[in-house]
Amino acid sequence: MSKSAAGDRPAAGTASRILALLYAAADAFISGQELSRQLAISRTAVWKQINNLRHLGYAIIAEPSRGYRLQNSADNLHAAALSHLVSSTLIGKKIISLQETASTNAVAFKMAEEGEAEGAVIIAEHQTTGKGRMGRVWASPAGVNLYCSIILRPPIRPVAAPQLTFLSVIAVARAVEKLTSLQTRIKWPNDLLINNRKVAGLLNEMSAETDKVNFVILGIGVNLNMRSEQFPAELRHPATSLFLESGTKVDRTEFARVLLQELDGLYTVFLEAGYTPARKEWLERSRLMGEMVTVTDNGSVRTGRVSGINEYGALLLDSGEQILSGDVSLGGNLAAGN
Ligand code: BTN
């Protein structure tokens, strides 16, 4: 995908279907005849759409006797193809991709204020000022990771909104484990760790009235193919990427597809059955149940054994304490965070 373009706007229907077919073929060629047959359009129309995609920045090779092939299909996030590949009931029905933006959360928030329906997803190849928790910056170099924000309009009270972060962290964990052989662990409240290093971060932002959520923006950042030198030196805590942990590049389009589908399934269950199923999976994945932990928050340090999380996402200790914020480490050993 060239700097100028792919993803500034989604390719229209036919072009996006062609892109999805080329993407699915990976490194193989597909003949013009085959594309024309599958899309029920003329070969001239195929050629025109291929040129449109090239103008959008997609590198498509054409060879007279073999057909068309998408270059570097594993390296690029093919947003237009993604729109066509995601099969979901709600999340990802509409995907907007941007080459560069300050923060996908900021874009999604503005769109939601202007009335965008729930389920819309904003993806960027590069964020100039990606937002992290507690006012931190989320390192967002171009072309290597996944930065996305999802607009939801759940019929819940504002106090229950943190429950949604638990859905996103579970969705990321499932996607990592489906597409790699890496093991993840969730660190309360919303960090995903591999080998005790942070690989993904979630940032929810909400617009609400006293008793009603207008919308929630689920911001998800996953370090996919980031190399060591791309992490800012001042990063406070150890961070990692799937590439650094596995030595293999992740297909970013495929990762985004699986993530959005998992999130769609989790959100559907959440709307039908509430928070209980996600809470159960979260506890299994966090491996915190019954463990001794140390929680530090603004200079205060508390130690206790974890007895669960409550319906608002607070961490419960067997002393009866409810932890609403802070950094948790297992067994009193202050480990990874951010
Ligand atoms: C954290 O600090 O752990 C949360 C990081 C959240 C980063 C993601 S990247 C996509 C979305 N847009 C943003 O500006 N932030 C979130």
mmCIF file of N, CA and C in Angstrom, residues 44 48 74 79 119 121 130 222 291 321 324 326 334:
data_model
loop_
_atom_site.group_PDB
_atom_site.id
_atom_site.type_symbol
_atom_site.label_atom_id
_atom_site.label_comp_id
_atom_site.label_asym_id
_atom_site.label_seq_id
_atom_site.Cartn_x
_atom_site.Cartn_y
_atom_site.Cartn_z
ATOM 1 N N THR A 44 -12.975 -6.117 -19.324
ATOM 2 C CA THR A 44 -12.616 -4.696 -19.376
ATOM 3 C C THR A 44 -12.985 -4.025 -18.047
ATOM 4 N N LYS A 48 -10.582 -2.057 -15.392
ATOM 5 C CA LYS A 48 -10.849 -0.696 -14.879
ATOM 6 C C LYS A 48 -10.779 -0.682 -13.352
ATOM 7 N N ALA A 74 0.813 -10.137 2.650
ATOM 8 C CA ALA A 74 0.875 -10.376 4.096
ATOM 9 C C ALA A 74 1.328 -9.134 4.864
ATOM 10 N N ALA A 79 -7.492 -2.661 3.849
ATOM 11 C CA ALA A 79 -8.733 -2.291 4.518
ATOM 12 C C ALA A 79 -9.963 -2.560 3.660
ATOM 13 N N GLY A 119 -21.336 -0.251 15.592
ATOM 14 C CA GLY A 119 -20.711 -1.296 14.779
ATOM 15 C C GLY A 119 -19.673 -0.745 13.815
ATOM 16 N N VAL A 121 -16.349 0.745 12.351
ATOM 17 C CA VAL A 121 -14.957 0.558 12.790
ATOM 18 C C VAL A 121 -14.076 1.554 12.035
ATOM 19 N N GLY A 130 -1.515 8.805 18.998
ATOM 20 C CA GLY A 130 -2.353 7.737 19.544
ATOM 21 C C GLY A 130 -2.491 7.910 21.058
ATOM 22 N N VAL A 222 -2.966 -3.055 18.938
ATOM 23 C CA VAL A 222 -2.248 -4.330 19.084
ATOM 24 C C VAL A 222 -0.909 -4.219 18.347
ATOM 25 N N GLU A 291 -5.054 -15.854 43.384
ATOM 26 C CA GLU A 291 -3.622 -15.494 43.482
ATOM 27 C C GLU A 291 -3.415 -14.316 44.435
ATOM 28 N N GLU A 321 -12.028 -5.900 49.887
ATOM 29 C CA GLU A 321 -11.689 -4.652 49.198
ATOM 30 C C GLU A 321 -12.058 -4.732 47.720
ATOM 31 N N LEU A 324 -10.587 -0.277 42.220
ATOM 32 C CA LEU A 324 -11.145 0.375 41.033
ATOM 33 C C LEU A 324 -10.078 0.806 40.043
ATOM 34 N N GLY A 326 -5.447 1.100 39.466
ATOM 35 C CA GLY A 326 -4.118 0.801 39.994
ATOM 36 C C GLY A 326 -3.399 -0.198 39.105
ATOM 37 N N LEU A 334 6.345 -6.643 41.267
ATOM 38 C CA LEU A 334 5.868 -5.583 40.374
ATOM 39 C C LEU A 334 6.393 -5.840 38.965
#
